[in-house]
Amino acid sequence: MKRERKTEIPEVVKQLGIKIKDVIDANQLKSREVAHDAELDVENLRKYIKGSQEMKIGTLFKIAQALKIHPSELIKNL
């Protein structure tokens, strides 16, 4: 049985996931490599990319470091 969320995922979380996916694609990276470099489970990274799970600020910094960009690049213009 699938759990239901108490609150909807904010649109900004979904936009952040799209931005992460765009950076991964632009640099021709693989999600599993980014997840490994960010010390994340690949399934969690996929949830962040899909916008189905919110991330902590520390996770955002780890993902940005794995992508070799400043965290502000991910949140700019959201």
N, CA, C and O atoms as a MOPAC input file, in Angstrom:
PM7 MOZYME 1SCF
protein

 N      0.83000 1    -1.18300 1     0.00000 1
 C      0.00000 1     0.00000 1     0.00000 1
 C      0.87700 1     1.24800 1     0.00000 1
 O      1.77000 1     1.39700 1     0.83400 1
 N      0.60900 1     2.12900 1    -0.93600 1
 C      1.40400 1     3.34300 1    -1.07800 1
 C      0.97100 1     4.38800 1    -0.06300 1
 O     -0.22100 1     4.61700 1     0.14500 1
 N      1.96100 1     5.02100 1     0.56900 1
 C      1.66800 1     6.08000 1     1.54200 1
 C      1.21400 1     7.33800 1     0.84100 1
 O      1.66700 1     7.65400 1    -0.25900 1
 N      0.32000 1     8.04800 1     1.48500 1
 C     -0.11000 1     9.33500 1     0.95300 1
 C      0.57300 1    10.45600 1     1.72300 1
 O      0.74200 1    10.36600 1     2.93900 1
 N      0.96200 1    11.50500 1     1.01900 1
 C      1.60100 1    12.65900 1     1.65400 1
 C      0.55800 1    13.48900 1     2.36400 1
 O     -0.57500 1    13.62700 1     1.90400 1
 N      0.96400 1    14.04300 1     3.50000 1
 C      0.07100 1    14.94300 1     4.24300 1
 C     -0.04800 1    16.28500 1     3.54200 1
 O     -1.10400 1    16.91700 1     3.56400 1
 N      1.04800 1    16.71900 1     2.91600 1
 C      1.03400 1    17.98600 1     2.18700 1
 C      1.60700 1    17.76600 1     0.79300 1
 O      2.38700 1    16.84300 1     0.56000 1
 N      1.20400 1    18.62500 1    -0.11700 1
 C      1.71300 1    18.54500 1    -1.48300 1
 C      3.17300 1    18.97500 1    -1.52900 1
 O      3.62400 1    19.78400 1    -0.71800 1
 N      3.89700 1    18.42500 1    -2.48400 1
 C      5.28600 1    18.83800 1    -2.71200 1
 C      5.24300 1    20.22600 1    -3.36200 1
 O      4.53500 1    20.42200 1    -4.35000 1
 N      5.99300 1    21.18600 1    -2.81700 1
 C      6.00700 1    22.52900 1    -3.42700 1
 C      6.56600 1    22.49500 1    -4.85600 1
 O      7.43300 1    21.68000 1    -5.17200 1
 N      6.07000 1    23.37300 1    -5.69500 1
 C      6.50700 1    23.43600 1    -7.08800 1
 C      8.00400 1    23.71100 1    -7.20000 1
 O      8.65600 1    23.22800 1    -8.12500 1
 N      8.54700 1    24.47900 1    -6.27000 1
 C      9.97600 1    24.80900 1    -6.31100 1
 C     10.84000 1    23.55300 1    -6.16300 1
 O     11.94000 1    23.49300 1    -6.71300 1
 N     10.36000 1    22.56600 1    -5.43700 1
 C     11.09700 1    21.30000 1    -5.27000 1
 C     11.15400 1    20.57400 1    -6.61300 1
 O     12.18200 1    19.99800 1    -6.97100 1
 N     10.05500 1    20.60600 1    -7.34700 1
 C     10.02000 1    19.96800 1    -8.65800 1
 C     10.93900 1    20.69300 1    -9.63700 1
 O     11.62400 1    20.06000 1   -10.44100 1
 N     10.95000 1    22.03000 1    -9.56200 1
 C     11.82100 1    22.82000 1   -10.43100 1
 C     13.29800 1    22.55600 1   -10.13300 1
 O     14.12400 1    22.51600 1   -11.04400 1
 N     13.62000 1    22.37800 1    -8.85200 1
 C     14.99600 1    22.06000 1    -8.46100 1
 C     15.40600 1    20.71800 1    -9.06000 1
 O     16.52500 1    20.57500 1    -9.55100 1
 N     14.51900 1    19.74700 1    -9.02300 1
 C     14.80300 1    18.43600 1    -9.61300 1
 C     15.08000 1    18.53400 1   -11.10200 1
 O     15.98500 1    17.88000 1   -11.62200 1
 N     14.29800 1    19.35300 1   -11.78100 1
 C     14.49500 1    19.54800 1   -13.21800 1
 C     15.86500 1    20.16900 1   -13.48200 1
 O     16.56400 1    19.79000 1   -14.42100 1
 N     16.23000 1    21.12600 1   -12.63800 1
 C     17.52600 1    21.80300 1   -12.80700 1
 C     18.68700 1    20.81800 1   -12.59500 1
 O     19.66400 1    20.83000 1   -13.34300 1
 N     18.56600 1    19.97200 1   -11.57400 1
 C     19.60500 1    18.96400 1   -11.31700 1
 C     19.72300 1    18.03600 1   -12.52000 1
 O     20.82900 1    17.73400 1   -12.96900 1
 N     18.59600 1    17.58700 1   -13.03900 1
 C     18.58500 1    16.69400 1   -14.20300 1
 C     19.21800 1    17.37100 1   -15.41300 1
 O     19.96600 1    16.73900 1   -16.15800 1
 N     18.92200 1    18.65300 1   -15.61200 1
 C     19.49800 1    19.39700 1   -16.73400 1
 C     21.02100 1    19.46500 1   -16.63900 1
 O     21.71500 1    19.30500 1   -17.64300 1
 N     21.53900 1    19.70200 1   -15.43200 1
 C     22.99500 1    19.77200 1   -15.24300 1
 C     23.62400 1    18.40200 1   -15.50000 1
 O     24.67500 1    18.30300 1   -16.13400 1
 N     22.97600 1    17.35200 1   -15.00600 1
 C     23.47900 1    15.99000 1   -15.23700 1
 C     23.54100 1    15.70200 1   -16.74100 1
 O     24.54300 1    15.19100 1   -17.24300 1
 N     22.47300 1    16.03000 1   -17.44200 1
 C     22.41900 1    15.78800 1   -18.88600 1
 C     23.42800 1    16.64700 1   -19.64800 1
 O     24.09800 1    16.16400 1   -20.56100 1
 N     23.53200 1    17.91400 1   -19.27100 1
 C     24.44500 1    18.83500 1   -19.96600 1
 C     25.89800 1    18.39400 1   -19.84000 1
 O     26.70200 1    18.61900 1   -20.74400 1
 N     26.22800 1    17.77100 1   -18.72600 1
 C     27.60300 1    17.31700 1   -18.50400 1
 C     27.79500 1    15.84800 1   -18.85200 1
 O     28.84900 1    15.27000 1   -18.58600 1
 N     26.76900 1    15.24900 1   -19.44800 1
 C     26.80400 1    13.85200 1   -19.87300 1
 C     27.22900 1    12.92200 1   -18.74100 1
 O     28.07300 1    12.04200 1   -18.91700 1
 N     26.62100 1    13.14100 1   -17.57300 1
 C     26.91200 1    12.31600 1   -16.40600 1
 C     25.83200 1    11.25700 1   -16.25100 1
 O     24.77000 1    11.33000 1   -16.87000 1
 N     26.12300 1    10.28600 1   -15.42200 1
 C     25.13300 1     9.26100 1   -15.09500 1
 C     24.64300 1     9.51200 1   -13.67800 1
 O     25.42400 1     9.87400 1   -12.79800 1
 N     23.35200 1     9.32000 1   -13.46200 1
 C     22.76300 1     9.56300 1   -12.14100 1
 C     23.46300 1     8.76200 1   -11.06000 1
 O     23.68000 1     9.25800 1    -9.95400 1
 N     23.81700 1     7.51700 1   -11.37800 1
 C     24.46500 1     6.68600 1   -10.35000 1
 C     25.84500 1     7.21300 1    -9.97100 1
 O     26.26900 1     7.07400 1    -8.82400 1
 N     26.55000 1     7.81900 1   -10.93500 1
 C     27.85900 1     8.40700 1   -10.63100 1
 C     27.70300 1     9.63500 1    -9.73800 1
 O     28.46200 1     9.82700 1    -8.78800 1
 N     26.71200 1    10.46000 1   -10.05600 1
 C     26.44800 1    11.65500 1    -9.25000 1
 C     26.04100 1    11.23700 1    -7.84000 1
 O     26.51200 1    11.81000 1    -6.85700 1
 N     25.17000 1    10.24300 1    -7.74700 1
 C     24.72700 1     9.74600 1    -6.43700 1
 C     25.92100 1     9.24000 1    -5.63600 1
 O     26.04000 1     9.53000 1    -4.44600 1
 N     26.79400 1     8.49300 1    -6.27800 1
 C     27.98300 1     7.96500 1    -5.59400 1
 C     28.86600 1     9.09700 1    -5.09000 1
 O     29.30500 1     9.08600 1    -3.94000 1
 N     29.12500 1    10.07600 1    -5.95400 1
 C     29.98400 1    11.20400 1    -5.57800 1
 C     29.35400 1    12.05000 1    -4.46700 1
 O     30.06200 1    12.66000 1    -3.66600 1
 N     28.02400 1    12.08100 1    -4.42700 1
 C     27.31800 1    12.85700 1    -3.40100 1
 C     27.03500 1    12.02400 1    -2.14900 1
 O     26.41600 1    12.50100 1    -1.19800 1
 N     27.49700 1    10.77500 1    -2.16600 1
 C     27.28700 1     9.85200 1    -1.04000 1
 C     25.79400 1     9.64800 1    -0.76400 1
 O     25.35200 1     9.64500 1     0.38500 1
 N     25.02700 1     9.47800 1    -1.85200 1
 C     23.58400 1     9.25300 1    -1.76900 1
 C     23.24100 1     7.91600 1    -2.39800 1
 O     23.98000 1     7.39500 1    -3.23400 1
 N     22.11700 1     7.37500 1    -1.98700 1
 C     21.56300 1     6.22300 1    -2.65600 1
 C     21.00100 1     6.70400 1    -3.99000 1
 O     20.35300 1     7.74900 1    -4.04900 1
 N     21.24400 1     5.95600 1    -5.05100 1
 C     20.79900 1     6.39200 1    -6.38100 1
 C     19.27700 1     6.54900 1    -6.43300 1
 O     18.76700 1     7.40600 1    -7.15500 1
 N     18.56500 1     5.73900 1    -5.68300 1
 C     17.09700 1     5.84100 1    -5.68100 1
 C     16.64800 1     7.16000 1    -5.04700 1
 O     15.67800 1     7.76600 1    -5.50400 1
 N     17.34000 1     7.60600 1    -4.00800 1
 C     17.01800 1     8.89800 1    -3.40100 1
 C     17.28900 1    10.03400 1    -4.38100 1
 O     16.49000 1    10.96300 1    -4.49200 1
 N     18.41400 1     9.96400 1    -5.09400 1
 C     18.71300 1    10.99900 1    -6.08800 1
 C     17.62000 1    11.04100 1    -7.14700 1
 O     17.20500 1    12.12100 1    -7.56700 1
 N     17.15900 1     9.89300 1    -7.57500 1
 C     16.07900 1     9.84900 1    -8.57000 1
 C     14.81200 1    10.49400 1    -8.03600 1
 O     14.10300 1    11.17200 1    -8.78000 1
 N     14.51700 1    10.29300 1    -6.75600 1
 C     13.33300 1    10.91700 1    -6.14800 1
 C     13.48300 1    12.43700 1    -6.11800 1
 O     12.51800 1    13.16600 1    -6.35100 1
 N     14.69800 1    12.91300 1    -5.83000 1
 C     14.93800 1    14.35900 1    -5.83100 1
 C     14.76400 1    14.91300 1    -7.25000 1
 O     14.16400 1    15.97200 1    -7.43400 1
 N     15.28400 1    14.20300 1    -8.24100 1
 C     15.19000 1    14.64400 1    -9.63200 1
 C     13.73000 1    14.67100 1   -10.09300 1
 O     13.30900 1    15.59700 1   -10.78700 1
 N     12.97400 1    13.66500 1    -9.70600 1
 C     11.55200 1    13.61100 1   -10.08000 1
 C     10.72000 1    14.63000 1    -9.31800 1
 O      9.58600 1    14.92100 1    -9.69900 1
 N     11.28200 1    15.17300 1    -8.24300 1
 C     10.53800 1    16.13700 1    -7.44500 1
 C      9.53000 1    15.48600 1    -6.52700 1
 O      8.58000 1    16.13100 1    -6.08400 1
 N      9.73000 1    14.21400 1    -6.23700 1
 C      8.78700 1    13.50600 1    -5.36900 1
 C      9.25700 1    13.45700 1    -3.92000 1
 O      8.54600 1    12.95700 1    -3.04800 1
 N     10.46300 1    13.98100 1    -3.66300 1
 C     10.99300 1    14.00100 1    -2.30400 1
 C     11.77200 1    15.29100 1    -2.08300 1
 O     12.57700 1    15.69700 1    -2.92000 1
 N     11.51900 1    15.92900 1    -0.93700 1
 C     12.25800 1    17.14100 1    -0.59900 1
 C     13.61400 1    16.75400 1    -0.00500 1
 O     13.75100 1    15.71600 1     0.64300 1
 N     14.60700 1    17.60900 1    -0.23900 1
 C     15.94100 1    17.31900 1     0.29000 1
 C     16.34000 1    18.33400 1     1.34700 1
 O     15.83600 1    19.45700 1     1.39200 1
 N     17.25900 1    17.90300 1     2.19200 1
 C     17.82300 1    18.80600 1     3.19700 1
 C     18.86400 1    19.68300 1     2.51900 1
 O     19.36000 1    19.36100 1     1.44000 1
 N     19.18200 1    20.77600 1     3.15500 1
 C     20.16800 1    21.71300 1     2.59300 1
 C     21.53300 1    21.04700 1     2.43800 1
 O     22.25800 1    21.32300 1     1.48200 1
 N     21.87900 1    20.17300 1     3.37600 1
 C     23.15100 1    19.45800 1     3.28200 1
 C     23.21100 1    18.57700 1     2.04700 1
 O     24.26000 1    18.45100 1     1.41500 1
 N     22.09300 1    17.97500 1     1.70700 1
 C     22.01600 1    17.13400 1     0.51700 1
 C     22.18200 1    17.97500 1    -0.73800 1
 O     22.84900 1    17.55900 1    -1.68500 1
 N     21.58400 1    19.14400 1    -0.74600 1
 C     21.73500 1    20.05600 1    -1.87800 1
 C     23.21000 1    20.39200 1    -2.10200 1
 O     23.68000 1    20.42000 1    -3.24000 1
 N     23.92900 1    20.64500 1    -1.02100 1
 C     25.35100 1    20.96500 1    -1.13100 1
 C     26.14600 1    19.76100 1    -1.63800 1
 O     27.06300 1    19.92200 1    -2.44300 1
 N     25.80400 1    18.56400 1    -1.17600 1
 C     26.50300 1    17.35500 1    -1.64000 1
 C     26.27200 1    17.13000 1    -3.12900 1
 O     27.20100 1    16.78300 1    -3.85800 1
 N     25.03600 1    17.32800 1    -3.58000 1
 C     24.72800 1    17.14700 1    -4.99600 1
 C     25.47600 1    18.18100 1    -5.83300 1
 O     26.04700 1    17.84900 1    -6.87200 1
 N     25.47200 1    19.42100 1    -5.38500 1
 C     26.18500 1    20.48000 1    -6.10700 1
 C     27.67400 1    20.17200 1    -6.19700 1
 O     28.29300 1    20.36800 1    -7.24300 1
 N     28.24300 1    19.69100 1    -5.10100 1
 C     29.67000 1    19.33800 1    -5.09800 1
 C     29.93500 1    18.20200 1    -6.08600 1
 O     30.93300 1    18.22400 1    -6.80700 1
 N     29.04600 1    17.21200 1    -6.11900 1
 C     29.19900 1    16.09400 1    -7.05600 1
 C     29.09000 1    16.56500 1    -8.50200 1
 O     29.72200 1    15.99900 1    -9.39400 1
 N     28.28500 1    17.60700 1    -8.73000 1
 C     28.12600 1    18.16900 1   -10.07200 1
 C     29.21400 1    19.18700 1   -10.40300 1
 O     29.28900 1    19.68900 1   -11.52500 1
 N     30.05900 1    19.48500 1    -9.41100 1
 C     31.15600 1    20.45400 1    -9.55700 1
 C     30.65400 1    21.85100 1    -9.90400 1
 O     31.20800 1    22.54700 1   -10.75500 1
 N     29.57400 1    22.23600 1    -9.20500 1
 C     29.04100 1    23.58800 1    -9.35300 1
 C     28.73800 1    24.14300 1    -7.96600 1
 O     28.67300 1    23.39700 1    -6.98900 1
 N     28.55300 1    25.45000 1    -7.89100 1
 C     28.19900 1    26.08100 1    -6.62100 1
 C     26.71400 1    25.83500 1    -6.37200 1
 O     25.92300 1    25.88500 1    -7.31300 1
 N     26.31700 1    25.57000 1    -5.13000 1
 C     24.90200 1    25.32000 1    -4.83000 1
 C     23.96700 1    26.42400 1    -5.31900 1
 O     22.81700 1    26.15500 1    -5.66700 1
 N     24.45100 1    27.65600 1    -5.34800 1
 C     23.60300 1    28.76200 1    -5.80000 1
 C     23.18300 1    28.59200 1    -7.25900 1
 O     22.14100 1    29.10700 1    -7.66500 1
 N     23.98100 1    27.87800 1    -8.04600 1
 C     23.62800 1    27.63400 1    -9.45300 1
 C     22.35300 1    26.79000 1    -9.55800 1
 O     21.58100 1    26.93700 1   -10.50600 1
 N     22.14200 1    25.91100 1    -8.58400 1
 C     20.96600 1    25.05100 1    -8.61200 1
 C     19.69200 1    25.78100 1    -8.19900 1
 O     18.60100 1    25.45900 1    -8.67100 1
 N     19.83900 1    26.76700 1    -7.31600 1
 C     18.64400 1    27.43600 1    -6.80700 1
 C     18.38700 1    28.78900 1    -7.47300 1
 O     17.36900 1    29.43400 1    -7.22100 1
 N     19.31800 1    29.20600 1    -8.32100 1
 C     19.16400 1    30.48900 1    -9.01100 1
 C     17.91600 1    30.45100 1    -9.89600 1
 O     17.67900 1    29.47400 1   -10.60600 1
 N     17.13200 1    31.50800 1    -9.84700 1
 C     15.93800 1    31.69800 1   -10.68700 1
 C     14.82600 1    30.68700 1   -10.41900 1
 O     13.98800 1    30.45000 1   -11.28900 1
 N     14.80600 1    30.09400 1    -9.24100 1
 C     13.68300 1    29.21100 1    -8.90500 1
 C     12.63500 1    30.08100 1    -8.31100 1
 O     11.56900 1    29.59300 1    -7.93400 1

